[in-house]
mmCIF file of N, CA and C in Angstrom:
data_model
loop_
_atom_site.group_PDB
_atom_site.id
_atom_site.type_symbol
_atom_site.label_atom_id
_atom_site.label_comp_id
_atom_site.label_asym_id
_atom_site.label_seq_id
_atom_site.Cartn_x
_atom_site.Cartn_y
_atom_site.Cartn_z
ATOM 1 N N MET J 270 75.008 -2.122 35.491
ATOM 2 C CA MET J 270 75.712 -1.079 34.755
ATOM 3 C C MET J 270 76.982 -0.691 35.495
ATOM 4 N N SER J 271 78.005 -0.457 34.740
ATOM 5 C CA SER J 271 79.260 -0.099 35.375
ATOM 6 C C SER J 271 79.291 1.394 35.696
ATOM 7 N N LEU J 272 80.179 1.743 36.566
ATOM 8 C CA LEU J 272 80.321 3.129 36.990
ATOM 9 C C LEU J 272 80.805 4.007 35.842
ATOM 10 N N ASP J 273 81.654 3.454 34.965
ATOM 11 C CA ASP J 273 82.157 4.215 33.828
ATOM 12 C C ASP J 273 81.032 4.594 32.872
ATOM 13 N N LEU J 274 80.105 3.673 32.638
ATOM 14 C CA LEU J 274 78.993 3.948 31.739
ATOM 15 C C LEU J 274 78.072 5.011 32.323
ATOM 16 N N ILE J 275 77.818 4.946 33.596
ATOM 17 C CA ILE J 275 76.976 5.945 34.249
ATOM 18 C C ILE J 275 77.650 7.314 34.221
ATOM 19 N N LEU J 276 78.944 7.350 34.495
ATOM 20 C CA LEU J 276 79.686 8.606 34.471
ATOM 21 C C LEU J 276 79.714 9.204 33.068
ATOM 22 N N ALA J 277 79.928 8.394 32.054
ATOM 23 C CA ALA J 277 79.936 8.878 30.671
ATOM 24 C C ALA J 277 78.568 9.424 30.286
ATOM 25 N N SER J 278 77.506 8.742 30.704
ATOM 26 C CA SER J 278 76.152 9.218 30.405
ATOM 27 C C SER J 278 75.893 10.561 31.061
ATOM 28 N N ILE J 279 76.310 10.719 32.292
ATOM 29 C CA ILE J 279 76.121 11.991 33.007
ATOM 30 C C ILE J 279 76.894 13.105 32.314
ATOM 31 N N ILE J 280 78.114 12.811 31.870
ATOM 32 C CA ILE J 280 78.931 13.820 31.188
ATOM 33 C C ILE J 280 78.270 14.245 29.880
ATOM 34 N N PHE J 281 77.785 13.279 29.069
ATOM 35 C CA PHE J 281 77.162 13.616 27.794
ATOM 36 C C PHE J 281 75.866 14.394 27.981
ATOM 37 N N VAL J 282 75.066 14.016 28.946
ATOM 38 C CA VAL J 282 73.819 14.748 29.206
ATOM 39 C C VAL J 282 74.117 16.151 29.699
ATOM 40 N N SER J 283 75.113 16.298 30.556
ATOM 41 C CA SER J 283 75.445 17.638 31.058
ATOM 42 C C SER J 283 76.003 18.521 29.945
ATOM 43 N N ILE J 284 76.797 17.977 29.049
ATOM 44 C CA ILE J 284 77.294 18.760 27.911
ATOM 45 C C ILE J 284 76.125 19.200 27.031
ATOM 46 N N GLY J 285 75.162 18.310 26.808
ATOM 47 C CA GLY J 285 73.986 18.662 26.019
ATOM 48 C C GLY J 285 73.166 19.761 26.660
ATOM 49 N N VAL J 286 72.984 19.682 27.973
ATOM 50 C CA VAL J 286 72.216 20.712 28.684
ATOM 51 C C VAL J 286 72.955 22.041 28.642
ATOM 52 N N ILE J 287 74.268 22.011 28.826
ATOM 53 C CA ILE J 287 75.062 23.254 28.781
ATOM 54 C C ILE J 287 74.990 23.893 27.400
ATOM 55 N N LEU J 288 75.141 23.093 26.347
ATOM 56 C CA LEU J 288 75.075 23.641 24.988
ATOM 57 C C LEU J 288 73.694 24.199 24.680
ATOM 58 N N ALA J 289 72.642 23.498 25.074
ATOM 59 C CA ALA J 289 71.286 23.995 24.841
ATOM 60 C C ALA J 289 71.066 25.310 25.569
ATOM 61 N N THR J 290 71.566 25.410 26.785
ATOM 62 C CA THR J 290 71.431 26.646 27.562
ATOM 63 C C THR J 290 72.180 27.789 26.897
ATOM 64 N N VAL J 291 73.381 27.526 26.421
ATOM 65 C CA VAL J 291 74.167 28.564 25.752
ATOM 66 C C VAL J 291 73.470 29.018 24.474
ATOM 67 N N PHE J 292 72.927 28.085 23.701
ATOM 68 C CA PHE J 292 72.245 28.445 22.459
ATOM 69 C C PHE J 292 71.001 29.281 22.728
ATOM 70 N N ILE J 293 70.277 28.959 23.779
ATOM 71 C CA ILE J 293 69.081 29.734 24.111
ATOM 72 C C ILE J 293 69.463 31.113 24.620
ATOM 73 N N LEU J 294 70.517 31.189 25.427
ATOM 74 C CA LEU J 294 70.940 32.481 25.975
ATOM 75 C C LEU J 294 71.475 33.421 24.905
ATOM 76 N N THR J 295 72.128 32.902 23.877
ATOM 77 C CA THR J 295 72.667 33.768 22.829
ATOM 78 C C THR J 295 71.561 34.480 22.074
ATOM 79 N N LYS J 296 70.385 33.910 22.046
ATOM 80 C CA LYS J 296 69.259 34.573 21.391
ATOM 81 C C LYS J 296 68.877 35.848 22.128
ATOM 82 N N TYR J 297 68.999 35.838 23.435
ATOM 83 C CA TYR J 297 68.605 36.990 24.239
ATOM 84 C C TYR J 297 69.766 37.944 24.514
ATOM 85 N N ILE J 298 70.999 37.444 24.530
ATOM 86 C CA ILE J 298 72.153 38.279 24.864
ATOM 87 C C ILE J 298 72.683 39.029 23.645
ATOM 88 N N GLY J 299 72.704 38.377 22.487
ATOM 89 C CA GLY J 299 73.305 38.960 21.294
ATOM 90 C C GLY J 299 72.484 40.086 20.699
ATOM 91 N N PRO J 300 73.049 40.769 19.677
ATOM 92 C CA PRO J 300 72.325 41.865 19.024
ATOM 93 C C PRO J 300 71.092 41.330 18.290
ATOM 94 N N ASN J 301 70.054 42.152 18.252
ATOM 95 C CA ASN J 301 68.800 41.725 17.672
ATOM 96 C C ASN J 301 68.290 42.812 16.735
ATOM 97 N N ASN J 302 68.758 42.777 15.482
ATOM 98 C CA ASN J 302 68.350 43.765 14.476
ATOM 99 C C ASN J 302 67.487 43.070 13.433
ATOM 100 N N LYS J 303 66.228 42.849 13.760
ATOM 101 C CA LYS J 303 65.353 42.125 12.825
ATOM 102 C C LYS J 303 64.928 42.988 11.645
ATOM 103 N N ASN J 304 64.877 44.287 11.804
ATOM 104 C CA ASN J 304 64.362 45.159 10.759
ATOM 105 C C ASN J 304 65.466 45.841 9.970
ATOM 106 N N SER J 305 66.637 45.258 9.918
ATOM 107 C CA SER J 305 67.734 45.840 9.170
ATOM 108 C C SER J 305 67.556 45.558 7.675
ATOM 109 N N ILE J 306 67.772 46.572 6.850
ATOM 110 C CA ILE J 306 67.619 46.413 5.399
ATOM 111 C C ILE J 306 68.678 45.456 4.858
ATOM 112 N N ILE J 307 69.889 45.576 5.354
ATOM 113 C CA ILE J 307 70.973 44.720 4.874
ATOM 114 C C ILE J 307 70.741 43.273 5.291
ATOM 115 N N LYS J 308 70.254 43.079 6.501
ATOM 116 C CA LYS J 308 70.030 41.718 6.983
ATOM 117 C C LYS J 308 68.905 41.026 6.232
ATOM 118 N N ASN J 309 67.904 41.755 5.806
ATOM 119 C CA ASN J 309 66.773 41.166 5.097
ATOM 120 C C ASN J 309 66.969 41.097 3.591
ATOM 121 N N SER J 310 68.079 41.640 3.070
ATOM 122 C CA SER J 310 68.304 41.608 1.625
ATOM 123 C C SER J 310 68.794 40.229 1.192
ATOM 124 N N VAL J 311 68.638 39.961 -0.091
ATOM 125 C CA VAL J 311 69.027 38.677 -0.663
ATOM 126 C C VAL J 311 70.530 38.680 -0.907
ATOM 127 N N TYR J 312 71.187 37.603 -0.536
ATOM 128 C CA TYR J 312 72.623 37.448 -0.789
ATOM 129 C C TYR J 312 72.818 36.128 -1.518
ATOM 130 N N GLU J 313 73.216 36.204 -2.766
ATOM 131 C CA GLU J 313 73.309 35.000 -3.578
ATOM 132 C C GLU J 313 74.657 34.953 -4.289
ATOM 133 N N SER J 314 75.500 34.039 -3.880
ATOM 134 C CA SER J 314 76.796 33.802 -4.516
ATOM 135 C C SER J 314 77.645 35.060 -4.598
ATOM 136 N N GLY J 315 77.647 35.863 -3.565
ATOM 137 C CA GLY J 315 78.468 37.049 -3.543
ATOM 138 C C GLY J 315 77.826 38.249 -4.210
ATOM 139 N N VAL J 316 76.644 38.090 -4.776
ATOM 140 C CA VAL J 316 75.952 39.180 -5.450
ATOM 141 C C VAL J 316 74.776 39.591 -4.579
ATOM 142 N N THR J 317 74.716 40.901 -4.250
ATOM 143 C CA THR J 317 73.627 41.334 -3.377
ATOM 144 C C THR J 317 72.327 41.532 -4.141
ATOM 145 N N ASN J 318 72.406 41.871 -5.407
ATOM 146 C CA ASN J 318 71.196 42.015 -6.215
ATOM 147 C C ASN J 318 71.049 40.767 -7.089
ATOM 148 N N PRO J 319 70.020 39.951 -6.867
ATOM 149 C CA PRO J 319 69.882 38.717 -7.655
ATOM 150 C C PRO J 319 69.581 39.013 -9.117
ATOM 151 N N ILE J 320 70.092 38.153 -9.969
ATOM 152 C CA ILE J 320 69.872 38.287 -11.402
ATOM 153 C C ILE J 320 68.814 37.266 -11.802
ATOM 154 N N GLY J 321 67.733 37.710 -12.365
ATOM 155 C CA GLY J 321 66.675 36.808 -12.796
ATOM 156 C C GLY J 321 65.750 36.432 -11.653
ATOM 157 N N SER J 322 64.861 35.517 -11.952
ATOM 158 C CA SER J 322 63.873 35.089 -10.977
ATOM 159 C C SER J 322 64.469 34.050 -10.029
ATOM 160 N N THR J 323 63.992 34.047 -8.801
ATOM 161 C CA THR J 323 64.443 33.053 -7.834
ATOM 162 C C THR J 323 63.575 31.806 -7.858
ATOM 163 N N LYS J 324 62.549 31.791 -8.666
ATOM 164 C CA LYS J 324 61.636 30.651 -8.735
ATOM 165 C C LYS J 324 61.943 29.797 -9.961
ATOM 166 N N ILE J 325 63.189 29.362 -10.075
ATOM 167 C CA ILE J 325 63.610 28.521 -11.188
ATOM 168 C C ILE J 325 63.261 27.071 -10.863
ATOM 169 N N ARG J 326 62.688 26.375 -11.824
ATOM 170 C CA ARG J 326 62.349 24.970 -11.630
ATOM 171 C C ARG J 326 63.485 24.121 -12.196
ATOM 172 N N PHE J 327 63.989 23.208 -11.376
ATOM 173 C CA PHE J 327 65.040 22.310 -11.812
ATOM 174 C C PHE J 327 64.432 21.117 -12.519
ATOM 175 N N SER J 328 65.184 20.570 -13.446
ATOM 176 C CA SER J 328 64.741 19.368 -14.139
ATOM 177 C C SER J 328 64.769 18.180 -13.180
ATOM 178 N N ILE J 329 63.867 17.245 -13.378
ATOM 179 C CA ILE J 329 63.812 16.053 -12.538
ATOM 180 C C ILE J 329 65.067 15.199 -12.726
ATOM 181 N N LYS J 330 65.739 15.353 -13.851
ATOM 182 C CA LYS J 330 66.960 14.571 -14.101
ATOM 183 C C LYS J 330 68.062 14.949 -13.121
ATOM 184 N N PHE J 331 68.068 16.198 -12.679
ATOM 185 C CA PHE J 331 69.044 16.611 -11.672
ATOM 186 C C PHE J 331 68.872 15.786 -10.410
ATOM 187 N N TYR J 332 67.628 15.619 -9.976
ATOM 188 C CA TYR J 332 67.356 14.859 -8.765
ATOM 189 C C TYR J 332 67.617 13.370 -8.970
ATOM 190 N N LEU J 333 67.345 12.857 -10.163
ATOM 191 C CA LEU J 333 67.611 11.447 -10.432
ATOM 192 C C LEU J 333 69.099 11.139 -10.364
ATOM 193 N N VAL J 334 69.903 12.026 -10.921
ATOM 194 C CA VAL J 334 71.352 11.819 -10.872
ATOM 195 C C VAL J 334 71.851 11.931 -9.434
ATOM 196 N N ALA J 335 71.317 12.884 -8.679
ATOM 197 C CA ALA J 335 71.746 13.051 -7.286
ATOM 198 C C ALA J 335 71.368 11.832 -6.449
ATOM 199 N N ILE J 336 70.152 11.326 -6.616
ATOM 200 C CA ILE J 336 69.720 10.152 -5.863
ATOM 201 C C ILE J 336 70.506 8.921 -6.297
ATOM 202 N N SER J 337 70.772 8.808 -7.589
ATOM 203 C CA SER J 337 71.568 7.671 -8.070
ATOM 204 C C SER J 337 72.975 7.707 -7.489
ATOM 205 N N PHE J 338 73.568 8.898 -7.448
ATOM 206 C CA PHE J 338 74.899 9.021 -6.857
ATOM 207 C C PHE J 338 74.879 8.604 -5.393
ATOM 208 N N LEU J 339 73.889 9.096 -4.638
ATOM 209 C CA LEU J 339 73.808 8.726 -3.230
ATOM 210 C C LEU J 339 73.598 7.235 -3.047
ATOM 211 N N LEU J 340 72.758 6.650 -3.892
ATOM 212 C CA LEU J 340 72.498 5.221 -3.797
ATOM 213 C C LEU J 340 73.773 4.425 -4.000
ATOM 214 N N PHE J 341 74.497 4.716 -5.068
ATOM 215 C CA PHE J 341 75.708 3.950 -5.345
ATOM 216 C C PHE J 341 76.827 4.283 -4.362
ATOM 217 N N ASP J 342 76.839 5.504 -3.861
ATOM 218 C CA ASP J 342 77.847 5.878 -2.887
ATOM 219 C C ASP J 342 77.625 5.148 -1.565
ATOM 220 N N VAL J 343 76.390 5.062 -1.123
ATOM 221 C CA VAL J 343 76.085 4.358 0.120
ATOM 222 C C VAL J 343 76.297 2.860 -0.047
ATOM 223 N N GLU J 344 75.933 2.327 -1.190
ATOM 224 C CA GLU J 344 76.135 0.901 -1.427
ATOM 225 C C GLU J 344 77.621 0.549 -1.459
ATOM 226 N N LEU J 345 78.440 1.487 -1.875
ATOM 227 C CA LEU J 345 79.883 1.248 -1.890
ATOM 228 C C LEU J 345 80.426 1.069 -0.481
ATOM 229 N N LEU J 346 79.762 1.669 0.504
ATOM 230 C CA LEU J 346 80.205 1.520 1.888
ATOM 231 C C LEU J 346 80.096 0.079 2.375
ATOM 232 N N TYR J 347 79.215 -0.705 1.772
ATOM 233 C CA TYR J 347 79.098 -2.108 2.158
ATOM 234 C C TYR J 347 80.300 -2.938 1.689
ATOM 235 N N MET J 348 81.036 -2.412 0.734
ATOM 236 C CA MET J 348 82.176 -3.163 0.209
ATOM 237 C C MET J 348 83.414 -3.045 1.094
ATOM 238 N N PHE J 349 83.535 -1.983 1.875
ATOM 239 C CA PHE J 349 84.720 -1.813 2.703
ATOM 240 C C PHE J 349 84.839 -2.861 3.810
ATOM 241 N N PRO J 350 83.774 -3.147 4.574
ATOM 242 C CA PRO J 350 83.920 -4.209 5.579
ATOM 243 C C PRO J 350 84.199 -5.563 4.945
ATOM 244 N N TRP J 351 83.617 -5.801 3.786
ATOM 245 C CA TRP J 351 83.879 -7.060 3.085
ATOM 246 C C TRP J 351 85.358 -7.142 2.699
ATOM 247 N N ALA J 352 85.908 -6.028 2.211
ATOM 248 C CA ALA J 352 87.309 -6.029 1.791
ATOM 249 C C ALA J 352 88.245 -6.271 2.970
ATOM 250 N N MET J 353 87.854 -5.832 4.154
ATOM 251 C CA MET J 353 88.693 -6.046 5.326
ATOM 252 C C MET J 353 88.650 -7.497 5.812
ATOM 253 N N ASN J 354 87.552 -8.198 5.519
ATOM 254 C CA ASN J 354 87.381 -9.567 6.000
ATOM 255 C C ASN J 354 87.319 -10.580 4.868
ATOM 256 N N VAL J 355 87.886 -10.266 3.719
ATOM 257 C CA VAL J 355 87.753 -11.133 2.549
ATOM 258 C C VAL J 355 88.405 -12.500 2.772
ATOM 259 N N VAL J 356 89.480 -12.533 3.517
ATOM 260 C CA VAL J 356 90.164 -13.813 3.756
ATOM 261 C C VAL J 356 89.324 -14.684 4.688
ATOM 262 N N GLU J 357 88.745 -14.095 5.710
ATOM 263 C CA GLU J 357 87.944 -14.859 6.670
ATOM 264 C C GLU J 357 86.639 -15.357 6.051
ATOM 265 N N LEU J 358 86.066 -14.589 5.116
ATOM 266 C CA LEU J 358 84.787 -14.975 4.528
ATOM 267 C C LEU J 358 84.925 -16.095 3.506
ATOM 268 N N GLY J 359 86.068 -16.197 2.888
ATOM 269 C CA GLY J 359 86.322 -17.279 1.946
ATOM 270 C C GLY J 359 85.563 -17.112 0.639
ATOM 271 N N TYR J 360 85.370 -18.252 -0.032
ATOM 272 C CA TYR J 360 84.723 -18.233 -1.341
ATOM 273 C C TYR J 360 83.239 -17.891 -1.246
ATOM 274 N N ALA J 361 82.585 -18.250 -0.159
ATOM 275 C CA ALA J 361 81.169 -17.913 0.002
ATOM 276 C C ALA J 361 80.985 -16.397 0.054
ATOM 277 N N GLY J 362 81.863 -15.699 0.776
ATOM 278 C CA GLY J 362 81.805 -14.239 0.828
ATOM 279 C C GLY J 362 82.119 -13.613 -0.510
ATOM 280 N N LEU J 363 83.032 -14.227 -1.256
ATOM 281 C CA LEU J 363 83.380 -13.717 -2.582
ATOM 282 C C LEU J 363 82.195 -13.841 -3.532
ATOM 283 N N VAL J 364 81.510 -14.977 -3.495
ATOM 284 C CA VAL J 364 80.349 -15.181 -4.358
ATOM 285 C C VAL J 364 79.234 -14.200 -3.992
ATOM 286 N N LYS J 365 79.016 -13.990 -2.712
ATOM 287 C CA LYS J 365 77.976 -13.049 -2.276
ATOM 288 C C LYS J 365 78.300 -11.627 -2.725
ATOM 289 N N MET J 366 79.575 -11.256 -2.660
ATOM 290 C CA MET J 366 79.947 -9.912 -3.097
ATOM 291 C C MET J 366 79.799 -9.768 -4.603
ATOM 292 N N PHE J 367 80.101 -10.811 -5.359
ATOM 293 C CA PHE J 367 79.897 -10.737 -6.803
ATOM 294 C C PHE J 367 78.413 -10.618 -7.138
ATOM 295 N N ILE J 368 77.558 -11.286 -6.383
ATOM 296 C CA ILE J 368 76.111 -11.150 -6.598
ATOM 297 C C ILE J 368 75.673 -9.718 -6.265
ATOM 298 N N PHE J 369 76.180 -9.183 -5.180
ATOM 299 C CA PHE J 369 75.863 -7.810 -4.781
ATOM 300 C C PHE J 369 76.314 -6.818 -5.850
ATOM 301 N N MET J 370 77.544 -6.992 -6.360
ATOM 302 C CA MET J 370 78.049 -6.084 -7.391
ATOM 303 C C MET J 370 77.286 -6.257 -8.692
ATOM 304 N N ALA J 371 76.824 -7.474 -8.990
ATOM 305 C CA ALA J 371 76.021 -7.689 -10.199
ATOM 306 C C ALA J 371 74.678 -6.966 -10.080
ATOM 307 N N LEU J 372 74.091 -6.986 -8.895
ATOM 308 C CA LEU J 372 72.836 -6.250 -8.704
ATOM 309 C C LEU J 372 73.053 -4.747 -8.841
ATOM 310 N N LEU J 373 74.152 -4.247 -8.316
ATOM 311 C CA LEU J 373 74.465 -2.826 -8.490
ATOM 312 C C LEU J 373 74.673 -2.480 -9.958
ATOM 313 N N PHE J 374 75.367 -3.361 -10.663
ATOM 314 C CA PHE J 374 75.603 -3.129 -12.089
ATOM 315 C C PHE J 374 74.294 -3.186 -12.866
ATOM 316 N N ALA J 375 73.392 -4.091 -12.486
ATOM 317 C CA ALA J 375 72.083 -4.158 -13.138
ATOM 318 C C ALA J 375 71.302 -2.872 -12.896
ATOM 319 N N GLY J 376 71.417 -2.303 -11.684
ATOM 320 C CA GLY J 376 70.772 -1.021 -11.402
ATOM 321 C C GLY J 376 71.358 0.101 -12.236
ATOM 322 N N LEU J 377 72.660 0.079 -12.432
ATOM 323 C CA LEU J 377 73.308 1.086 -13.265
ATOM 324 C C LEU J 377 72.860 0.956 -14.719
ATOM 325 N N ILE J 378 72.754 -0.266 -15.217
ATOM 326 C CA ILE J 378 72.270 -0.493 -16.586
ATOM 327 C C ILE J 378 70.830 0.004 -16.721
ATOM 328 N N TYR J 379 70.008 -0.275 -15.710
ATOM 329 C CA TYR J 379 68.609 0.183 -15.735
ATOM 330 C C TYR J 379 68.539 1.712 -15.794
ATOM 331 N N ILE J 380 69.358 2.379 -14.985
ATOM 332 C CA ILE J 380 69.377 3.846 -14.993
ATOM 333 C C ILE J 380 69.855 4.363 -16.337
ATOM 334 N N TYR J 381 70.841 3.707 -16.913
ATOM 335 C CA TYR J 381 71.357 4.117 -18.211
ATOM 336 C C TYR J 381 70.311 3.917 -19.300
ATOM 337 N N LYS J 382 69.574 2.788 -19.258
ATOM 338 C CA LYS J 382 68.535 2.518 -20.263
ATOM 339 C C LYS J 382 67.374 3.511 -20.153
ATOM 340 N N LYS J 383 67.065 3.958 -18.946
ATOM 341 C CA LYS J 383 66.007 4.937 -18.747
ATOM 342 C C LYS J 383 66.470 6.360 -19.095
ATOM 343 N N LYS J 384 67.738 6.489 -19.467
ATOM 344 C CA LYS J 384 68.354 7.751 -19.866
ATOM 345 C C LYS J 384 68.292 8.801 -18.756
ATOM 346 N N ALA J 385 68.451 8.337 -17.536
ATOM 347 C CA ALA J 385 68.473 9.253 -16.404
ATOM 348 C C ALA J 385 69.799 9.981 -16.315
ATOM 349 N N LEU J 386 70.826 9.488 -16.987
ATOM 350 C CA LEU J 386 72.147 10.107 -16.925
ATOM 351 C C LEU J 386 72.424 11.057 -18.074
ATOM 352 N N SER J 387 71.504 11.176 -19.040
ATOM 353 C CA SER J 387 71.732 12.080 -20.174
ATOM 354 C C SER J 387 71.118 13.437 -19.866
ATOM 355 N N TRP J 388 71.831 14.489 -20.241
ATOM 356 C CA TRP J 388 71.390 15.862 -19.964
ATOM 357 C C TRP J 388 70.942 16.517 -21.246
ATOM 358 N N ASP J 389 69.798 16.128 -21.762
ATOM 359 C CA ASP J 389 69.278 16.722 -23.011
ATOM 360 C C ASP J 389 68.680 18.074 -22.755
#
């Protein structure tokens, strides 16, 4: 191991220990008003008194759309390195990317057919 790697490791560990110590100390040094009425009250979107019940059940379609967005968003990240190396990869890389995009498109068609994107 080089001296630079050891020094960097020591610096990162010491920063972590210092931050952990500061976070623990702020719990004991700072103000501690656990029984304050204002601190224990509900604060929702700028309104101190909530309107309606807080136990609202969301539709499963909300979660399906959110997961679908994350899936396609993360899969899009695989296209950026390919785009940077498209010349070096040649036609084999191009064919592989078209297969990858076809699978993504098939997933989008499947989600559309299951009507996960409609908000009825």
